Coordinates of C-alpha atoms in Angstrom, one line a residue:
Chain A
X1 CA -2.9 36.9 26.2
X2 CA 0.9 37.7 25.7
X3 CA 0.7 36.4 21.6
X4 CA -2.3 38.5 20.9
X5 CA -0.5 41.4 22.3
X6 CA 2.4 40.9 20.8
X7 CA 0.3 40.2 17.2
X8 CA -1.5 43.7 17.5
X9 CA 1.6 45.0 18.6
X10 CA 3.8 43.3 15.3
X11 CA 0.9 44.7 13.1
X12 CA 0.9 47.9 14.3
X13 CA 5.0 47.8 13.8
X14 CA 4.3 46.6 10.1
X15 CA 1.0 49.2 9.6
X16 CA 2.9 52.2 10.7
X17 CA 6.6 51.8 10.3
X18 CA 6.8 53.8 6.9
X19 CA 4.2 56.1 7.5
X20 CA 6.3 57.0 10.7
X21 CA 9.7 57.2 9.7
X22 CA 8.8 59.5 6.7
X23 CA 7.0 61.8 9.5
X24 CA 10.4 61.3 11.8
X25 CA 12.6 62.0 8.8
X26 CA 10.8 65.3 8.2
X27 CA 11.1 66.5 11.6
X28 CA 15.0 65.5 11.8
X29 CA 16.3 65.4 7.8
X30 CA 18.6 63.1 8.7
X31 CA 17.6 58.9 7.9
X32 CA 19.6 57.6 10.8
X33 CA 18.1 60.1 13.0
X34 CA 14.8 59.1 11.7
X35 CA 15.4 55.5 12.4
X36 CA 16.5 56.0 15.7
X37 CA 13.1 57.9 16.2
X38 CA 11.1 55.1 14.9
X39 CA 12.9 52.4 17.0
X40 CA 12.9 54.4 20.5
X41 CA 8.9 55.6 19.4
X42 CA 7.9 51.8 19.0
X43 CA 9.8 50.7 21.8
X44 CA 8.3 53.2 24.5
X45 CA 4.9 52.4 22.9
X46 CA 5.9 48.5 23.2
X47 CA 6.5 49.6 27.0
X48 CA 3.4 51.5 27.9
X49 CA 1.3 49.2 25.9
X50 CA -1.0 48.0 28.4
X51 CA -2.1 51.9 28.6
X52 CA -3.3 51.7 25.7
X53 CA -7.1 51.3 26.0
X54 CA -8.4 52.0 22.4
X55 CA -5.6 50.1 19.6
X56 CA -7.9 52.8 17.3
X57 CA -5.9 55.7 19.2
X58 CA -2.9 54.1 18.5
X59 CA -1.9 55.7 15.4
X60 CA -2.1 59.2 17.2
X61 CA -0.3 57.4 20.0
X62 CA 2.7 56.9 18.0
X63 CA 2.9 60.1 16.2
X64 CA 2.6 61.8 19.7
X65 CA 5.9 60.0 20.8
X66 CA 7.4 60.3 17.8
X67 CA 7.4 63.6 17.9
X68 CA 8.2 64.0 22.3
X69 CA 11.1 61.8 21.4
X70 CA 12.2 63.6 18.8
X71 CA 11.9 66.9 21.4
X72 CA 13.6 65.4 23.9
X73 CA 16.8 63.8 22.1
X74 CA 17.3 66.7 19.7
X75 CA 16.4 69.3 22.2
X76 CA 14.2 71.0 19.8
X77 CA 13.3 74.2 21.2
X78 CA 8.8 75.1 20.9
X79 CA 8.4 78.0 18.9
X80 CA 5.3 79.6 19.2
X81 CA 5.1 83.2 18.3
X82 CA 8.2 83.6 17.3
X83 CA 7.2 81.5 14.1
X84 CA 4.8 83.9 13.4
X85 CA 7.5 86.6 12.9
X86 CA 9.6 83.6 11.2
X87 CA 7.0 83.2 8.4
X88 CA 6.2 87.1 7.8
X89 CA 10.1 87.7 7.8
X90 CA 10.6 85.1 5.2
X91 CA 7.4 87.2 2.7
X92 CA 9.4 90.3 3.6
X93 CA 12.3 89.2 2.6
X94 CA 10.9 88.8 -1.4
X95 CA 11.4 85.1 -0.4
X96 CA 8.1 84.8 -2.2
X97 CA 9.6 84.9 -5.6
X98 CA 12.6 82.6 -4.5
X99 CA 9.8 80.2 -3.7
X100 CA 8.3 80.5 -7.2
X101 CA 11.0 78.9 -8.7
X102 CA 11.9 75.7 -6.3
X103 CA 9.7 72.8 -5.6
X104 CA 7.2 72.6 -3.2
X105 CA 9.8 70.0 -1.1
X106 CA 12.3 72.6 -0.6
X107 CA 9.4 75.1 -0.1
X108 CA 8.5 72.2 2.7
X109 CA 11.9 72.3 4.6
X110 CA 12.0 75.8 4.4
X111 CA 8.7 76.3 6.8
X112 CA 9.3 76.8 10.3
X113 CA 8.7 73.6 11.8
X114 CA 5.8 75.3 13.7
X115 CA 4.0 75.4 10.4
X116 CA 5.7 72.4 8.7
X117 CA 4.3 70.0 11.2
X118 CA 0.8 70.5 11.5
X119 CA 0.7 70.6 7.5
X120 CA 2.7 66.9 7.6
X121 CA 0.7 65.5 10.6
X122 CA -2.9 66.8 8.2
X123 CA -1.5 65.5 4.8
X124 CA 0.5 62.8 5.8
X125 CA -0.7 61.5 8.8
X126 CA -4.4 62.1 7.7
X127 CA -5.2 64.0 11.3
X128 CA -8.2 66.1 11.6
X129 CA -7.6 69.6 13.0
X130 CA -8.7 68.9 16.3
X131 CA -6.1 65.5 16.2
X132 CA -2.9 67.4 15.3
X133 CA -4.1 70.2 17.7
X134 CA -3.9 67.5 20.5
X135 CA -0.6 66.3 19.5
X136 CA 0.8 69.4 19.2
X137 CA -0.5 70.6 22.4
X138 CA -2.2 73.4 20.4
X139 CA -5.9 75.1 20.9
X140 CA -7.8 73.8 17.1
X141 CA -7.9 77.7 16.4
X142 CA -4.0 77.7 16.3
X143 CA -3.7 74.7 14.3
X144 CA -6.3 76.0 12.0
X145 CA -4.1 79.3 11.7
X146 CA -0.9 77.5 11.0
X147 CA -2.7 75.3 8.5
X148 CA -3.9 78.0 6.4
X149 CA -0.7 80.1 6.7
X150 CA 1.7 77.0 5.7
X151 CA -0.4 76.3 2.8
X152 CA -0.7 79.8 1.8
X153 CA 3.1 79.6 1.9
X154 CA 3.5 76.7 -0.3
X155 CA 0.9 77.9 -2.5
X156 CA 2.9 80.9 -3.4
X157 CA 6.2 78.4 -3.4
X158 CA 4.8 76.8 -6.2
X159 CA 4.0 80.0 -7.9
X160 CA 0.3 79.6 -8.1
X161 CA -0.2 82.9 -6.2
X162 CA 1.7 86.2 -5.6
X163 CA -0.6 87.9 -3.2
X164 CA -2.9 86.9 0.0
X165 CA -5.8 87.5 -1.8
X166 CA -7.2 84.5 0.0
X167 CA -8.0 85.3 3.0
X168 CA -7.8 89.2 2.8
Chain B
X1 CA -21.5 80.9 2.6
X2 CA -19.5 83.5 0.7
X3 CA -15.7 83.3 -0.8
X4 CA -13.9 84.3 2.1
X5 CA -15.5 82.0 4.6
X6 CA -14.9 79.6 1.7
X7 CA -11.5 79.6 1.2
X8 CA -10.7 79.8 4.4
X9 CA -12.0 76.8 5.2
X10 CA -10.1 75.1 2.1
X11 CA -6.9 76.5 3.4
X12 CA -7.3 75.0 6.2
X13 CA -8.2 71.4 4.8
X14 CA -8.5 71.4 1.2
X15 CA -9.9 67.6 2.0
X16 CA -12.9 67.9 4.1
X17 CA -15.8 69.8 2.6
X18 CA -19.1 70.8 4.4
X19 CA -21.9 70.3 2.3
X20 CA -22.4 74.1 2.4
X21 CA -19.1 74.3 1.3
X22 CA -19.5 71.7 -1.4
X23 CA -22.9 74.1 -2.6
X24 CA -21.0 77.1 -2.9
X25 CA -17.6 75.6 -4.7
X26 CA -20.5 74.3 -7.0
X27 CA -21.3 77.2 -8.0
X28 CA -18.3 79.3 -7.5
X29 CA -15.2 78.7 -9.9
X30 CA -12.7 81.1 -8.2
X31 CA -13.4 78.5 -5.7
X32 CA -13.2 75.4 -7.2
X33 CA -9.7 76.3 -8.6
X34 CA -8.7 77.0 -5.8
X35 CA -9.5 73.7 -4.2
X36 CA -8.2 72.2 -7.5
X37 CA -4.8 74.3 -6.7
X38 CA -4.5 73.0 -2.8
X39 CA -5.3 70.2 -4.3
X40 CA -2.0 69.9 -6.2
X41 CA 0.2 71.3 -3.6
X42 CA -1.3 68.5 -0.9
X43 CA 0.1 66.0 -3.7
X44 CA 2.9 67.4 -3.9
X45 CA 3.5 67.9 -0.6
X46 CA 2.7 64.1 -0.3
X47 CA 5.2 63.0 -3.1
X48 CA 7.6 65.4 -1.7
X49 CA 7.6 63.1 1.9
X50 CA 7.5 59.8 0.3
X51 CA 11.4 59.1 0.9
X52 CA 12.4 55.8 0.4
X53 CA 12.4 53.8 3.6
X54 CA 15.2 51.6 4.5
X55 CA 14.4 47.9 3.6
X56 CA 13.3 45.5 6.9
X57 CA 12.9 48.5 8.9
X58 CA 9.8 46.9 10.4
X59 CA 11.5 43.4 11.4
X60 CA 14.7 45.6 12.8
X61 CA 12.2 47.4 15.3
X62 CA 10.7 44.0 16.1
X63 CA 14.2 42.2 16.8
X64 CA 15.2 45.2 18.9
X65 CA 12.3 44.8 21.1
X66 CA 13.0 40.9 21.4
X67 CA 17.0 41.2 21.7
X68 CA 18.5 43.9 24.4
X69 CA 21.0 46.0 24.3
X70 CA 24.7 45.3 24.3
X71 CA 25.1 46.7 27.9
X72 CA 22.1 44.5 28.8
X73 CA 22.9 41.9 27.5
X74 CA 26.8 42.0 29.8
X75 CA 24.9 43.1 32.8
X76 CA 22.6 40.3 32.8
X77 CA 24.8 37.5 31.6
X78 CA 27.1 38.9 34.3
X79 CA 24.5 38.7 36.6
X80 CA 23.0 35.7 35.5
X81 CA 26.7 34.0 35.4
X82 CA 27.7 34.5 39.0
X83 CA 24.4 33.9 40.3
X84 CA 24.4 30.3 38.8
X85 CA 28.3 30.0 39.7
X86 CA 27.2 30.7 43.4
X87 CA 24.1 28.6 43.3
X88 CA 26.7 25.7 41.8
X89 CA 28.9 25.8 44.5
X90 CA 26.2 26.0 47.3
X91 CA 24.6 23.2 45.8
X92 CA 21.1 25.0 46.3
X93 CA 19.8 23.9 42.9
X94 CA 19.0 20.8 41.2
X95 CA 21.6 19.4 38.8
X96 CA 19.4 19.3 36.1
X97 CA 18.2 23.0 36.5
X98 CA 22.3 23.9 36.5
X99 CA 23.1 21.7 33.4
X100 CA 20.9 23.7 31.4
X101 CA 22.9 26.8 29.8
X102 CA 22.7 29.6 31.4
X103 CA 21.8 32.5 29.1
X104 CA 21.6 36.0 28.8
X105 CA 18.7 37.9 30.1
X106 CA 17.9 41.5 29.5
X107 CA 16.0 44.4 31.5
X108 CA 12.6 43.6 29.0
X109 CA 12.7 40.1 30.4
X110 CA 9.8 39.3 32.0
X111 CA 11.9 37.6 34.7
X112 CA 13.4 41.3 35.3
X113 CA 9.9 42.7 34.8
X114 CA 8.6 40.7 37.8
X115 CA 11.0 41.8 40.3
X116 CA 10.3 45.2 39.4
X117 CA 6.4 45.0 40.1
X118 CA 7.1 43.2 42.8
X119 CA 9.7 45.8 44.0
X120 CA 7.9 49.0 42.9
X121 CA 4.5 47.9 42.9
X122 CA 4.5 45.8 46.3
X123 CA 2.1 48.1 48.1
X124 CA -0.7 47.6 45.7
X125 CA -0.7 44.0 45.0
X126 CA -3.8 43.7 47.4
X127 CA -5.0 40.6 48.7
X128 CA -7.5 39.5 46.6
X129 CA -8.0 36.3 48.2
X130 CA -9.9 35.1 45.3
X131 CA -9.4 31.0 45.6
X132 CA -11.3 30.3 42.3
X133 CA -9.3 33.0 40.4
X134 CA -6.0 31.9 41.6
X135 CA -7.2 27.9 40.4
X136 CA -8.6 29.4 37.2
X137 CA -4.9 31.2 36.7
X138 CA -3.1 27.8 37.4
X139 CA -5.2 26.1 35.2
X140 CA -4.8 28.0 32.3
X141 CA -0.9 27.5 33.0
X142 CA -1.1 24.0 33.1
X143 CA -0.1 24.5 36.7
X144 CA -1.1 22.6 40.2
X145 CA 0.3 23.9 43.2
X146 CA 0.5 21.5 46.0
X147 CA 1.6 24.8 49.0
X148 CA 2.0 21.9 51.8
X149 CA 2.4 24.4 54.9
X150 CA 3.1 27.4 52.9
X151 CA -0.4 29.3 53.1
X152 CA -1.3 30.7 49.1
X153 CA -3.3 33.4 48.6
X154 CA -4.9 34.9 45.2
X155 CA -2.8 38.8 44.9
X156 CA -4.7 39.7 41.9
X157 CA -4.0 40.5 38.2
X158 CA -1.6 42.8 37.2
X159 CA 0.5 43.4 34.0
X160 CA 4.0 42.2 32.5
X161 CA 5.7 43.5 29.7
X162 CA 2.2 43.9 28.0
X163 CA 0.0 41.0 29.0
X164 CA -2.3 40.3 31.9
X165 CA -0.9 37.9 34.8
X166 CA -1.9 36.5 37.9
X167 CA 0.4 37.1 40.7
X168 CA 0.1 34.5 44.1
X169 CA 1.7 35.4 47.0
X170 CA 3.2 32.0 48.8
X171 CA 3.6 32.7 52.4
X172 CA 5.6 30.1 55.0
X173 CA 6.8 30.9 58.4
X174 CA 10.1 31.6 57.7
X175 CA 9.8 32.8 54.2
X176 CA 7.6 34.5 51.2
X177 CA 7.7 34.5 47.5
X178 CA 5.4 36.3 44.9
X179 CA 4.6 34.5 41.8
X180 CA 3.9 36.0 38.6
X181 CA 1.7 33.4 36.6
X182 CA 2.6 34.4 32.9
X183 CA 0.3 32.8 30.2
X184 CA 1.0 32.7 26.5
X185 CA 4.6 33.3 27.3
X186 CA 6.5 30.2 26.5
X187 CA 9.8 29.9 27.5
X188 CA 11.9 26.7 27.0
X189 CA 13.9 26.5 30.2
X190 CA 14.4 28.0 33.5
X191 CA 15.7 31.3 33.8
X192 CA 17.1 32.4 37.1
X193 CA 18.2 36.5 37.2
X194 CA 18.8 38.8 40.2
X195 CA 18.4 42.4 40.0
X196 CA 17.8 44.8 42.4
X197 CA 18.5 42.3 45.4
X198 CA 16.2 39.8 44.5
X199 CA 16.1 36.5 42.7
X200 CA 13.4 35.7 40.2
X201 CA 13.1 32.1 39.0
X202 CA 11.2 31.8 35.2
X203 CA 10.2 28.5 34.9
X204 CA 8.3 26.8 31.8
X205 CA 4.6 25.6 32.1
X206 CA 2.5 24.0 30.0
X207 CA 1.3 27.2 28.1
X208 CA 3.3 29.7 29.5
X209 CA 5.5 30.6 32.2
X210 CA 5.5 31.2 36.1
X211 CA 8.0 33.4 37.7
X212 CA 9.0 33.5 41.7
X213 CA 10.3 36.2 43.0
X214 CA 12.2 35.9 46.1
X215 CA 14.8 37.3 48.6
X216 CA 17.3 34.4 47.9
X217 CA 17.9 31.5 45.6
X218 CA 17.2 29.3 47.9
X219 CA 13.5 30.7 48.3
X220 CA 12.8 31.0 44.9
X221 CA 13.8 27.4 44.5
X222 CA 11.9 25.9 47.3
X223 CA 8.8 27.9 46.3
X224 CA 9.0 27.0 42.5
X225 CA 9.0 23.4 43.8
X226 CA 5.4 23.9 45.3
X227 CA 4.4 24.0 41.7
X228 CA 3.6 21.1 39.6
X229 CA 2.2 20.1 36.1
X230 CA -1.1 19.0 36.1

């Protein structure tokens, strides 16, 4: 009972390692920071892992503790509405044309992380909107807003689009 | 569905399509650029993510969990060290169990695991009373358990450090000991730790372990005694 544990657990360590510390190192740019979060999210989920009912939940699992520990030890403040303002502020300020002539990665880093991370959890994670709206503790209309406005964002970062023609 | 509703939708996740969706992209091609477009920026977005990862991160996570840290590693060799200096000079254990290195333990030990269910979890490890279970549970171990005047009694499963145990509860007049019946956990020798003012005895069965967890050395030993290979 205790090896096939262990196994699922030692294949779930080699499945979503990578996958996780690229996640962690978007949320903290830092690689020892984002190692750190990897270790500590493997071995709370190594602790609580008789909880775990469903191993198929477990990717979500791990992303949701990846991201609490990464709240709790960097003391990352929630911003909600204040992102809002965050993202118009950042079209106001002409950053639009900035945006038009650096890559989409710096375009990325330069989202406010309320924006940033649903986009990362949907295109590299491979959540579905209700999934990231679950482990961002977000109602699915929410995510779906900060979805459409971070690729909006990125859109115009790469210079394919000047205007918000798409959704006006 | 018209272009707004469209592109809306492929804003949102330029990867799932309804089939409505797909119909109207079909025909639409201020559409299907678009979806081309978010297309692109997904992949880059993607690319733009995929930083290298350090090599044998994956076997450093899974030696982390196996080894403890530093200050666990002093606490419990501290621990373990004066407990089997004390048990040496009482004479309370058997030579052979004392010639046997005494090694560090750390707080993910299962040994240090047991005497916290017991501790924390000591109201609900029910009686369960199930005789058949509790043989079943021994069996599996390798384990007979000849309990002489000590009365056994089946407490139940429960879980250690991620697997499913059976824990017995070995009552005597003067004394009582829970044992945590451990399978697919081998462990090569006895270990002996105290923590939180109990003594939990780990010794090795034939396909796993069984741990007793009592008030005093002493205990521990004369329970884990009860317990033969059979």
């Amino acid at each position: 009972m205790f090896s096939g544990k262990r196994a699922e657990f030692e294949a779930l360590v080699h499945s979503y390692s990578a996958e996780l510390y690229r996640y962690a190192y978007s949320l903290s740019r830092d690689r020892v920071c984002a190692e750190d979060l990897v270790q500590e999210t493997f071995a709370r989920a190594w602790s609580s892992w008789t909880r775990l009912r469903d191993t198929r939940a477990a990717k979500k699992w791990l992303y949701t503790i990846l991201r609490n520990e990464h709240a709790r030890l960097y003391e990352r403040k929630r911003l909600d509405l204040l992102e809002d303002q965050d993202l118009d502020a950042l079209e106001e300020r002409g950053v639009t044309t900035v945006f038009e002539r650096v890559e989409v990665r710096e375009a990325l880093e330069r989202l406010p992380a309320g924006y940033r991370e649903p986009l990362l959890l949907q295109v590299l994670g491979g959540f579905s909107c209700d999934e990231i709206a679950k482990i961002m503790q977000l109602t699915p209309g929410a995510t779906m807003t900060r979805l459409s406005r971070a690729r909006l964002a990125l859109r115009r970062a790469s210079g394919r689009s000047g205007g918000k023609e798409e959704t006006a | 569905m018209n272009c707004l509703a469209c592109r809306r939708m492929l804003l949102v996740s330029p990867r799932e399509q309804s089939s409505e969706q797909l119909a109207h992209i079909a025909e639409c091609e201020a559409c299907a650029r678009l979806l081309d477009e978010l297309g692109d920026v997904d992949r880059q977005i993607e690319r733009a993510t995929l930083v290298p990862v350090p090599d044998g991160l994956a076997h450093r996570i899974l030696l982390a969990r196996r080894r403890k840290p530093l200050w666990g590693y002093s606490m419990a060799a501290a621990v373990a060290l004066v407990t089997g200096i004390s048990l040496m000079l009482s004479g309370i254990f058997d030579r052979t169990l004392l010639l046997t290195p005494i090694q560090a333990v750390g707080p993910g030990h299962p040994a240090i695991a047991a005497i916290s269910l017991v501790v924390d979890d000591r109201a609900e490890l029910a009686q369960s009373g199930d005789t058949a279970e509790m043989d079943h549970r021994l069996k599996e171990l390798g384990l007979k358990l000849k309990a002489g005047n000590v009365h056994a009694y089946y407490g139940g499963k429960c879980h250690l450090s991620g697997g499913e145990c059976g824990l017995i509860v070995l009552d005597a007049p003067d004394a009582r000991a829970n044992v945590v019946l451990v399978p697919g956990y081998p462990i090569p020798e006895h270990v002996l730790v105290a923590d939180r003012r109990m003594i939990a005895l780990a010794s090795p069965a034939k396909s796993g372990a069984y741990i007793v967890v009592a008030d005093s050395p002493k205990i521990a030993r004369r329970m884990q005694k009860l317990f033969t290979r059979g």
